[in-house]
Amino acid sequence: MTAPTIESILHENRLFQPSSEFSNQAQIKSLQDYEQLYERAKADPVAFWAELAEQELHWFQKWDQVLDWQPPFAKWFVNGKINISYNCLDRHLTTWRRNKAALIWEGEPGDSRTLTYAQLHREVCQFANVLKELGIKKGDVVGIYMPMIPEAAIAMLACARIGAPHTVVFGGFSAEALRDRLNDGKAKLVVTADGGWRKDAIVPLKDQVDKALDDNAAPSVENVLVVQRTHQRIHMEPGRDHWWHDLRQGISSDCPAEPMDSEDMLFILYTSGSTGKPKGVVHSTGGYNLYTHMTTKWIFDLRDTDVYWCTADVGWITGHSYIVYGPLSNGATTLMYEGAPRNSNPGCFWDVIEKYGVNIFYTAPTAIRAFIKMGEHHPKARDLSSLRLLGTVGEPINPEAWMWYYRVIGGERCPIVDTWWQTETGGIMITPLPGAIPTKPGSATRPFPGILADVVDLDGHPVKDNEGGYLVVRHPWPSMMRTVYGDDDRFRRTYWEHIAPIDGQYLYFAGDGARRDDDGYFWVMGRVDDVISVSGHRLGTMEIESALVSHGAVAEAAVVGKPDEIKGEEIVAFVTLESNYSPSEELEKELKKHVVQEIGALARPGQIRFSDALPKTRSGKIMRRLLRSLAAGQEIAGDTSTLEDRSVLDKLREDS
Ligand code: WT7
């Protein structure tokens, strides 16, 4: 089993129809219905979104203009007033959903908790009032560095309620990475926990926050709000650090949702790009609310009795859009799991599905590949008959893994939605609508209604069917990122200038290569830039290189991805050393540790290869293409004539 290659998926022509039982009860029931919807949206995207915004969401005040498009800057529902926390909570309280489970939490070790809509609303209001007491006002950025506990979602919703943009930093990021993000966003407060459970150990989140803030290294941060989770001893800095359970004592649970401008910033979420510094992706309120609402409803085909489970972490966009905002806006029951599959508990996901009767299950290809390895006796030993629909996200899924998921987990009864999207797109862009679009293993199939996706060449011209090209989107959509925080220029350069606008029409460039087949199905091939995906986590090669060269021993570093059976890609770093250092196993260990310290465990290189020099072009550019082939153990193909010094390559090859 390998990560998908063009060869393996070019020959994939199996087609899976949803059962008529599934289709008959689905939100969108047939291919014809999908196509009608798609054509209607394409003919007039603005009218399409306006109608849904009116039907599906609560607005304090209606907009004057649906879309104001000054490429590449979009404003949706101009002057509309809305609050996403209101749409996720308050509006359900006057319905029968008041006492429906909003959030089911399965914690480690063996803890669990269920919050109804009324209970979640109350917690969010109290949390918001505590934030206000700590001086947080509309427009102040709040950092959230949390384990997967209900308070992570509560903190997000509390921020949204009072108009304080949140910036959630994944709990696996290091103190250094956290500090960079807090500084870039000028966060005024950090919400964290004493610790979190990760596999069988405690992650010392609060210690990391202390490190990030030490020596006034993140001067914008005035307060830290700490949720008690693991009860180990932590340092509490007087005047700066506060326990949530102390401050909530006697706090009012009355906190009306602030009417926000549709374009007010809802959150910043950092993601890796092809240059060193992670970018702060900015999402705004109204359009994001609408798009995550509609995609959750139609793609996951929600029914009011469903238990819906997305296994992502709230630190990623998937957690934002499809654990918290999309499901709650729909009044769904969303499940949040603190645990992670590991050798000591290989069946834990299946236990959760059985325990709660999960109906919709959304996970990542890397997890599926790990489950295949663990053996099908684990899922087979549990009752998974509650499942109705499966989803995947994060990277291309290889047809073998798709088939296993379909057969072993879905019992050949559940459609699979392979959902392509990005932090930048805010919501799912290319995906089957499960009752309508027959699936092909490895293809994300067709664009969501209102999404004018295409595959083009560098001049912006559509390529022929089955020819590879760049994946682009032709028309703005409601949840598109608004800018890179504090850097409009980088936004323009990264997403809108690689492919030239034709006739004044700007194309959003996703950074992925793709192919469209004769049926109009999209096959996403993966990144075309210097971004790699390790277990579905996106990392910039330059970011890891910068971390490596910040170590005194390293003169130069080049990082590439090497295909990996389970993780999709593994990080291989080619390193040249300063003259007073020589290669050793200890140094290799130390450098790996250094990267973990600078970025986090997710960026730990699998391999470090020392070399006297790196292969470069005459103009001094490192030829990563050659290094990729070397790392993968492949023959060096293609042109090497631009190499400055061929012997460098020969030497590297000898060493491998
Ligand atoms: C990149 C975005 C969006 C949630 C998780 C990742 C890759 C994502 C798929 C898919 C093929 C996929 C792309 C994309 N990707 N989903 N279904 N098929 N590739 O978000 O960290 O912003 O990464 O993930 O390369 O550009 P992200």
XYZ file of C-alpha atoms and ligand atoms in Angstrom:
683
model
C 0.000 0.000 0.000
C 1.367 3.389 -0.915
C 0.244 6.984 -1.071
C -1.708 7.553 -4.270
C 0.242 8.052 -7.424
C -1.015 9.348 -10.700
C -0.636 5.834 -12.117
C -2.691 4.147 -9.425
C -5.611 6.525 -9.664
C -5.586 6.930 -13.441
C -6.719 3.349 -13.648
C -9.408 3.678 -11.032
C -12.819 3.329 -12.643
C -15.008 1.703 -10.040
C -18.237 3.561 -9.392
C -20.292 3.268 -6.222
C -23.934 4.313 -6.208
C -25.580 5.291 -2.943
C -28.347 2.856 -2.023
C -31.849 3.972 -2.901
C -32.648 3.775 0.784
C -29.942 6.341 1.481
C -30.838 8.576 -1.463
C -34.573 8.612 -0.774
C -34.003 10.081 2.667
C -31.109 12.347 1.722
C -31.095 16.139 1.660
C -30.113 16.075 -2.015
C -31.603 12.922 -3.496
C -30.284 12.444 -7.010
C -27.597 13.385 -9.481
C -30.207 15.341 -11.356
C -31.087 17.341 -8.238
C -27.415 18.076 -7.651
C -26.902 19.158 -11.228
C -29.913 21.431 -11.160
C -28.739 22.990 -7.943
C -25.226 23.354 -9.314
C -26.387 25.004 -12.533
C -28.688 27.374 -10.687
C -25.868 28.420 -8.364
C -23.462 28.784 -11.257
C -25.823 30.986 -13.236
C -26.258 33.377 -10.315
C -24.049 32.624 -7.315
C -25.031 35.824 -5.587
C -28.760 35.064 -5.675
C -28.085 31.465 -4.649
C -26.178 32.415 -1.502
C -28.529 35.257 -0.638
C -31.514 32.945 -0.668
C -29.801 30.425 1.597
C -28.524 33.124 3.962
C -32.071 34.350 4.386
C -33.545 30.883 4.857
C -30.940 29.244 7.036
C -29.495 31.856 9.387
C -30.624 34.409 11.890
C -29.614 38.002 11.110
C -30.038 40.895 13.513
C -30.117 43.095 10.464
C -30.237 42.202 6.802
C -27.413 43.091 4.416
C -27.535 45.876 1.804
C -25.384 44.060 -0.717
C -24.724 40.341 -1.048
C -21.224 40.498 -2.496
C -18.740 43.307 -2.866
C -15.873 41.876 -4.919
C -12.787 44.012 -5.326
C -10.403 41.281 -6.438
C -8.896 39.690 -4.539
C -10.851 41.121 -1.623
C -14.390 39.955 -1.056
C -17.070 41.149 1.315
C -20.159 39.049 1.782
C -23.505 40.291 3.112
C -22.299 43.856 3.418
C -23.716 45.636 6.481
C -25.545 42.526 7.592
C -25.488 42.007 11.363
C -25.081 38.487 12.663
C -23.526 36.469 15.476
C -22.378 32.916 14.863
C -22.644 31.989 18.537
C -26.286 33.101 18.399
C -26.831 30.900 15.354
C -25.077 27.986 17.045
C -26.876 28.306 20.378
C -29.594 30.837 21.135
C -31.824 30.143 18.207
C -32.114 26.481 19.144
C -33.228 27.296 22.675
C -36.725 28.271 21.652
C -37.197 24.945 19.853
C -37.380 21.338 21.026
C -33.608 21.225 20.601
C -33.197 23.144 23.836
C -32.655 19.881 25.703
C -31.032 17.975 22.870
C -27.376 16.979 23.271
C -25.298 19.641 21.565
C -21.904 18.330 22.554
C -20.985 14.828 23.614
C -17.493 14.626 24.986
C -15.554 11.424 25.422
C -12.406 12.149 27.376
C -9.398 10.269 28.625
C -9.028 8.284 30.751
C -12.638 7.211 30.692
C -14.165 10.625 31.449
C -17.235 11.769 29.605
C -19.728 14.605 29.582
C -22.778 15.627 27.616
C -23.961 19.212 27.266
C -27.415 20.039 25.978
C -27.967 23.170 23.929
C -29.287 24.948 27.020
C -26.285 23.852 29.078
C -23.766 24.742 26.391
C -25.384 28.151 25.986
C -25.080 28.767 29.710
C -21.420 27.755 29.822
C -20.602 29.912 26.818
C -22.334 32.933 28.351
C -20.432 32.495 31.600
C -17.153 32.047 29.795
C -17.840 35.175 27.773
C -18.575 37.123 30.922
C -15.282 35.987 32.431
C -13.457 37.112 29.303
C -15.150 40.490 29.645
C -14.091 40.703 33.273
C -10.540 40.124 32.179
C -10.824 43.141 29.934
C -11.554 41.462 26.620
C -13.564 43.656 24.311
C -14.887 43.366 20.779
C -11.929 43.212 18.412
C -9.377 41.893 20.950
C -7.652 38.717 19.791
C -7.756 35.732 22.166
C -5.330 32.816 21.861
C -6.734 29.361 22.592
C -4.220 26.597 23.363
C -6.301 23.737 24.622
C -6.711 20.005 24.775
C -9.792 18.412 23.226
C -12.178 19.213 26.038
C -15.569 20.955 25.884
C -14.012 24.180 27.158
C -12.080 24.477 23.895
C -15.360 24.793 21.987
C -16.866 26.856 24.787
C -13.960 29.316 24.615
C -14.323 29.648 20.831
C -18.056 30.270 21.057
C -17.557 32.703 23.949
C -15.090 34.725 21.875
C -17.478 34.739 18.926
C -20.279 35.818 21.215
C -18.527 39.020 22.285
C -16.779 39.673 18.991
C -13.248 38.801 20.110
C -11.511 36.988 17.241
C -9.929 33.753 18.402
C -6.735 32.213 17.259
C -6.633 28.560 18.179
C -3.162 27.060 18.321
C -3.035 23.262 18.113
C -1.943 21.809 21.473
C 0.834 19.845 19.752
C 2.674 23.002 18.775
C 5.691 23.979 20.849
C 6.068 27.024 23.099
C 8.080 28.742 20.357
C 5.407 28.168 17.722
C 2.752 29.344 20.166
C 4.703 32.496 20.958
C 5.120 33.373 17.259
C 1.385 33.037 16.681
C 0.429 35.027 19.772
C 2.793 37.790 18.727
C 1.668 37.863 15.126
C -1.976 38.098 16.213
C -1.163 40.424 19.144
C -3.318 38.274 21.391
C -4.424 39.943 24.618
C -5.322 36.792 26.500
C -4.589 33.095 26.283
C -7.042 30.374 27.234
C -5.301 27.142 28.161
C -5.496 24.159 30.508
C -3.151 22.806 33.142
C -2.609 19.883 30.805
C -4.265 17.590 28.322
C -4.263 13.873 27.695
C -2.402 12.823 24.601
C -2.280 9.095 24.043
C -1.173 7.788 27.460
C 0.635 10.884 28.683
C -0.101 14.392 29.874
C 0.798 17.301 27.615
C 1.937 20.149 29.883
C 0.085 22.906 28.077
C 0.350 25.513 30.820
C 4.116 24.993 31.115
C 4.356 25.670 27.393
C 2.329 28.841 27.769
C 4.684 29.958 30.575
C 7.640 29.336 28.276
C 5.992 31.228 25.455
C 5.373 34.228 27.696
C 8.675 34.136 29.650
C 10.770 37.301 29.667
C 7.875 39.241 28.286
C 8.397 37.488 24.952
C 4.736 37.918 24.001
C 4.106 41.384 25.414
C 0.535 41.765 24.112
C -0.693 38.976 26.417
C -2.089 40.427 29.652
C -3.922 37.464 31.137
C -4.021 33.688 31.012
C -7.219 31.829 31.770
C -6.550 28.254 32.874
C -9.036 25.390 32.756
C -8.338 22.565 35.177
C -8.132 19.258 33.378
C -5.317 17.020 34.559
C -4.742 18.390 38.078
C -0.963 18.263 38.001
C 1.026 21.021 39.649
C 1.544 24.102 37.549
C 2.875 27.563 38.150
C 0.271 30.331 38.418
C 1.753 33.766 37.854
C 0.058 36.196 40.250
C -1.875 38.916 38.462
C -1.547 37.209 35.097
C -2.902 33.678 35.502
C -6.428 32.864 36.609
C -8.344 29.646 37.105
C -11.561 29.419 35.098
C -13.259 27.584 37.969
C -12.413 30.479 40.327
C -13.536 33.294 38.079
C -16.802 31.621 37.101
C -17.944 31.568 40.734
C -21.015 33.752 40.930
C -20.616 34.998 37.374
C -23.796 35.838 35.492
C -24.962 33.512 32.761
C -26.627 36.352 30.976
C -24.581 37.552 28.041
C -26.489 38.598 24.944
C -24.704 37.864 21.684
C -23.091 40.977 20.211
C -24.508 41.865 16.791
C -21.401 41.634 14.605
C -20.872 43.057 11.208
C -20.951 40.241 8.679
C -17.379 41.091 7.712
C -16.003 41.362 11.249
C -13.133 38.961 11.778
C -14.273 35.724 13.407
C -10.880 34.073 13.731
C -7.302 33.833 12.620
C -5.888 30.376 12.040
C -2.233 29.892 11.199
C -1.212 27.545 8.449
C 2.012 26.695 6.691
C 2.917 27.983 3.304
C 5.927 27.680 1.068
C 7.835 30.434 2.834
C 9.198 30.285 6.361
C 6.599 32.089 8.395
C 3.158 30.533 8.918
C 0.370 32.744 7.627
C -2.543 33.936 9.676
C -5.574 32.979 7.619
C -8.379 35.435 8.365
C -12.009 34.334 8.313
C -14.958 36.638 8.814
C -18.379 36.047 10.288
C -21.451 35.951 8.028
C -20.083 34.175 4.980
C -18.236 31.622 7.096
C -21.370 30.917 9.126
C -23.438 30.377 6.006
C -20.944 28.231 4.158
C -20.063 25.928 7.056
C -23.779 25.616 7.823
C -24.759 24.617 4.291
C -21.851 22.266 3.694
C -22.443 20.459 6.989
C -26.118 20.102 6.227
C -25.824 18.782 2.680
C -22.525 16.906 2.728
C -23.046 15.135 6.037
C -26.704 14.826 5.235
C -27.665 15.687 8.767
C -30.788 14.388 10.415
C -31.974 15.632 13.740
C -31.497 12.291 15.441
C -27.901 11.858 14.305
C -24.778 11.594 16.387
C -22.077 13.171 14.280
C -18.373 12.658 14.936
C -15.435 14.409 13.332
C -12.134 13.140 14.749
C -10.072 16.246 14.001
C -8.582 18.483 16.673
C -10.185 21.900 17.183
C -6.716 23.322 16.560
C -7.203 22.754 12.832
C -9.730 24.228 10.426
C -11.567 20.906 10.292
C -12.243 21.216 14.001
C -13.408 24.814 13.647
C -15.772 24.221 10.757
C -16.913 20.632 11.300
C -16.733 19.986 15.037
C -17.881 23.350 16.296
C -19.496 25.887 13.978
C -21.084 23.880 11.143
C -22.729 21.171 13.277
C -23.917 23.493 16.051
C -25.313 26.011 13.601
C -27.433 23.118 12.312
C -28.528 22.092 15.794
C -26.737 18.765 15.478
C -25.216 16.561 18.175
C -21.475 16.836 17.726
C -19.073 14.452 19.406
C -15.662 15.492 20.610
C -13.014 12.911 21.518
C -9.904 13.618 23.532
C -8.230 10.305 22.806
C -6.225 9.035 19.879
C -5.746 5.538 18.516
C -2.480 3.998 19.627
C -1.029 0.551 20.023
C -2.214 0.291 23.612
C -5.785 1.026 22.505
C -6.176 0.174 18.826
C -9.954 -0.132 18.964
C -10.730 3.115 20.775
C -12.437 4.791 17.796
C -14.706 1.802 17.283
C -15.544 1.753 20.989
C -16.670 5.377 20.748
C -18.834 4.628 17.712
C -20.438 1.691 19.491
C -20.889 3.521 22.801
C -22.688 6.534 21.318
C -24.236 4.957 18.248
C -22.383 7.333 15.955
C -24.161 7.774 12.614
C -21.739 10.001 10.721
C -18.005 9.548 11.016
C -15.428 11.911 9.507
C -11.700 11.154 9.722
C -8.392 11.330 7.835
C -6.792 8.929 5.344
C -3.694 8.658 7.528
C -5.858 7.306 10.363
C -7.521 4.829 8.014
C -4.150 3.570 6.819
C -3.034 3.124 10.419
C -6.216 1.126 11.156
C -5.589 -1.138 8.194
C -2.226 -1.935 9.687
C -3.699 -2.610 13.134
C -5.981 -5.219 11.607
C -9.657 -5.502 10.844
C -10.365 -7.678 13.867
C -10.552 -4.475 15.969
C -13.476 -2.872 14.145
C -15.016 -6.297 13.487
C -15.246 -6.888 17.229
C -17.496 -3.821 17.666
C -21.011 -3.008 16.596
C -20.666 -0.348 13.925
C -24.157 -0.806 12.519
C -25.219 2.703 13.585
C -22.972 4.225 10.916
C -24.765 5.678 7.921
C -22.165 7.906 6.311
C -18.364 8.133 6.280
C -16.068 10.994 5.378
C -12.387 11.681 4.826
C -10.329 14.833 4.701
C -6.798 16.147 4.677
C -4.988 14.457 1.831
C -5.712 12.284 -1.159
C -7.012 8.884 -0.130
C -5.521 5.938 -1.952
C -8.146 3.649 -3.497
C -7.008 0.695 -1.352
C -7.635 2.630 1.843
C -10.947 3.892 0.461
C -12.059 0.310 -0.269
C -11.072 -0.867 3.188
C -12.965 2.005 4.796
C -15.999 1.260 2.636
C -15.984 -2.452 3.310
C -14.767 -2.862 6.888
C -16.045 0.304 8.560
C -19.004 1.117 6.362
C -20.162 -2.471 5.858
C -20.582 -1.650 2.128
C -23.662 0.314 3.122
C -22.295 3.789 3.859
C -21.395 6.289 1.161
C -17.979 7.926 1.602
C -17.585 11.663 1.194
C -13.972 12.438 0.252
C -13.882 16.155 0.973
C -11.293 18.450 -0.580
C -10.757 21.844 0.994
C -8.228 23.934 2.894
C -7.756 26.208 5.876
C -8.081 29.041 3.391
C -11.382 27.922 1.898
C -13.083 27.757 5.311
C -15.330 24.915 4.233
C -15.532 21.878 1.967
C -15.235 22.729 -1.737
C -15.150 19.499 -3.726
C -17.053 16.506 -2.410
C -19.790 14.052 -3.148
C -23.257 14.957 -1.918
C -23.770 11.471 -0.579
C -27.307 10.751 -1.755
C -26.704 12.243 -5.172
C -23.201 11.753 -6.500
C -21.875 8.242 -7.165
C -18.364 7.903 -5.768
C -15.094 6.689 -7.235
C -12.386 5.580 -4.777
C -9.737 8.307 -4.638
C -11.787 11.109 -6.176
C -13.334 14.012 -4.271
C -15.839 13.985 -7.172
C -17.672 17.262 -7.914
C -17.687 20.832 -6.616
C -20.231 21.929 -4.034
C -23.031 24.082 -5.489
C -21.779 27.645 -5.838
C -18.138 26.584 -6.179
C -16.799 27.166 -9.662
C -13.751 24.907 -9.497
C -11.569 24.277 -12.507
C -8.243 22.793 -13.563
C -6.084 25.181 -15.567
C -2.577 25.743 -16.882
C -0.313 28.555 -15.681
C -1.947 30.969 -18.104
C -5.310 30.278 -16.586
C -6.671 28.285 -19.535
C -8.659 25.163 -18.700
C -6.732 22.006 -19.506
C -8.331 19.092 -21.343
C -10.077 16.318 -19.460
C -7.633 13.899 -17.880
C -4.732 16.283 -18.242
C -3.099 17.464 -15.072
C -3.137 21.123 -14.105
C -3.635 23.552 -11.249
C -6.742 23.495 -9.133
C -8.432 26.908 -9.049
C -11.736 28.500 -8.100
C -13.284 31.050 -10.410
C -15.820 32.882 -8.329
C -15.642 34.112 -4.724
C -17.512 31.999 -2.184
C -18.829 33.056 1.225
C -16.234 31.369 3.472
C -13.136 32.214 1.478
C -10.284 33.630 3.537
C -10.334 37.412 3.549
C -6.612 38.049 3.814
C -3.386 37.012 5.499
C -3.517 38.714 8.883
C -1.625 41.985 8.618
C -0.295 41.187 5.163
C -2.643 41.886 2.241
C 0.297 41.705 -0.100
C 1.171 38.182 0.863
C -2.472 37.234 0.395
C -2.422 38.609 -3.128
C 0.926 37.065 -4.016
C 0.216 33.629 -2.596
C -3.255 32.962 -3.922
C -4.019 35.318 -6.787
C -0.882 36.000 -8.768
C 0.528 32.590 -9.694
C -2.083 32.334 -12.353
C -2.650 35.464 -14.353
C -6.149 36.927 -14.351
C -7.782 36.536 -17.746
C -10.132 39.290 -18.892
C -9.983 40.738 -15.420
C -11.214 37.480 -13.895
C -9.143 36.485 -10.898
C -8.617 32.811 -10.124
C -8.033 31.532 -6.613
C -4.972 29.288 -6.741
C -5.187 26.513 -4.168
C -1.618 25.225 -4.419
C -2.799 21.755 -5.446
C -2.414 19.858 -8.666
C -5.491 18.088 -10.002
C -7.032 16.332 -12.953
C -10.636 16.231 -14.086
C -11.951 13.100 -15.765
C -14.586 12.597 -18.491
C -17.363 12.587 -15.895
C -16.276 15.937 -14.504
C -14.828 14.283 -11.396
C -11.851 15.943 -9.727
C -8.799 13.930 -8.695
C -6.601 15.973 -6.391
C -2.935 15.009 -6.746
C -1.396 16.971 -3.890
C 0.591 20.138 -3.397
C 2.529 21.720 -6.186
C 4.428 24.022 -3.822
C 6.942 23.381 -1.043
C 4.324 22.205 1.364
C 4.322 18.645 2.651
C 1.682 16.701 4.456
C 2.677 14.494 7.353
C -0.261 12.523 8.726
C -2.498 15.086 7.077
C -0.732 17.954 8.875
C 0.454 20.632 6.589
C 4.045 21.798 6.987
C 6.164 24.158 4.966
C 9.562 22.738 4.069
C 11.066 26.203 4.605
C 9.610 26.360 8.080
C 11.432 23.161 9.053
C 14.583 24.353 7.292
C 14.495 27.592 9.270
C 14.144 25.598 12.466
C 17.166 23.475 11.515
C 19.444 26.363 10.601
C 18.583 28.096 13.864
C 20.713 25.366 15.474
C 24.374 26.355 15.810
C 25.679 23.211 14.117
C 23.704 23.609 10.911
C 25.027 25.599 7.986
C 22.359 24.754 5.466
C 19.302 22.535 5.318
C 16.902 21.293 2.675
C 13.760 19.444 3.617
C 11.674 17.201 1.396
C 8.814 14.746 1.803
C 9.384 11.043 1.262
C 6.360 8.824 0.532
C 5.264 6.943 3.644
C 2.756 4.121 3.855
C 0.851 5.476 6.822
C 1.714 9.135 7.188
C 1.468 9.952 3.498
C 4.813 11.684 3.701
C 7.762 11.543 6.043
C 10.161 14.441 6.585
C 13.690 13.946 5.285
C 16.177 16.710 6.003
C 19.457 17.104 4.123
C 21.853 19.041 6.286
C 25.319 20.513 5.865
C 27.215 21.298 9.042
C 29.350 24.191 10.189
C 33.033 23.340 9.830
C 33.613 22.675 13.525
C 30.903 19.980 13.673
C 30.861 16.485 12.298
C 28.001 14.095 11.684
C 27.047 11.747 14.505
C 24.044 9.888 15.789
C 23.867 12.198 18.796
C 23.813 15.247 16.585
C 21.054 13.688 14.492
C 19.018 13.141 17.661
C 19.741 16.622 18.871
C 18.639 18.197 15.615
C 15.389 16.250 15.623
C 14.765 17.399 19.162
C 15.553 20.948 18.167
C 12.914 20.904 15.433
C 10.364 19.534 17.901
C 11.219 22.388 20.231
C 10.958 25.006 17.533
C 7.730 23.780 15.915
C 6.271 20.743 17.653
C 6.319 16.962 17.504
C 4.386 16.937 14.246
C 7.449 18.394 12.485
C 10.000 15.854 13.778
C 12.125 14.736 10.827
C 12.042 11.000 10.214
C 15.555 11.134 8.816
C 18.436 13.555 8.830
C 21.038 13.053 6.146
C 24.334 14.841 6.544
C 26.111 15.970 3.442
C 29.126 18.138 2.576
C 27.079 20.138 0.116
C 23.577 20.349 -1.337
C 22.759 20.107 -5.037
C 22.144 23.606 -6.375
C 21.506 25.356 -9.622
C 24.086 27.779 -10.933
C 22.016 30.585 -9.487
C 22.231 28.941 -6.068
C 18.741 27.443 -5.760
C 18.598 24.134 -3.954
C 17.224 21.512 -6.328
C 14.625 19.929 -4.090
C 13.287 17.848 -6.933
C 16.527 15.871 -6.968
C 16.519 15.530 -3.208
C 12.956 14.219 -3.321
C 13.965 11.493 -5.738
C 17.009 10.657 -3.621
C 14.930 10.467 -0.452
C 12.409 8.216 -2.157
C 15.228 6.007 -3.395
C 14.228 6.638 -7.002
C 16.367 7.112 -10.055
C 17.070 10.762 -10.723
C 14.871 11.543 -13.689
C 14.581 14.696 -15.711
C 16.983 17.440 -16.475
C 20.054 17.821 -14.280
C 21.924 20.118 -16.627
C 21.271 23.149 -14.452
C 23.228 21.571 -11.595
C 26.197 23.626 -10.615
C 28.286 20.703 -9.426
C 27.283 17.179 -10.427
C 29.670 15.545 -7.989
C 27.489 16.751 -5.099
C 24.665 14.617 -6.375
C 26.889 11.627 -7.048
C 28.258 11.834 -3.531
C 24.784 12.001 -2.006
C 23.736 9.008 -4.040
C 26.735 6.988 -2.908
C 25.892 7.737 0.703
C 22.352 6.467 0.414
C -4.444 20.777 1.861
C -5.067 21.732 2.842
C -9.127 21.094 4.986
C -8.944 20.305 6.110
C -7.670 19.629 6.382
C -6.425 20.116 5.732
C -4.894 18.629 1.092
C -7.220 18.271 1.981
C -7.964 16.705 0.654
C -8.650 15.689 -0.075
C -6.786 15.534 -1.473
C -6.662 17.054 0.245
C -4.687 19.538 -0.090
C -4.997 20.911 0.468
N -6.229 18.024 1.099
N -8.269 17.471 1.723
N -9.872 15.284 0.264
N -8.017 15.142 -1.134
N -6.081 16.464 -0.817
O -6.356 21.510 5.699
O -4.025 21.947 6.474
O -5.303 23.662 5.143
O -4.438 21.567 4.079
O -4.729 19.440 2.250
O -3.347 19.475 -0.485
O -4.400 21.953 -0.234
P -5.010 22.231 5.401
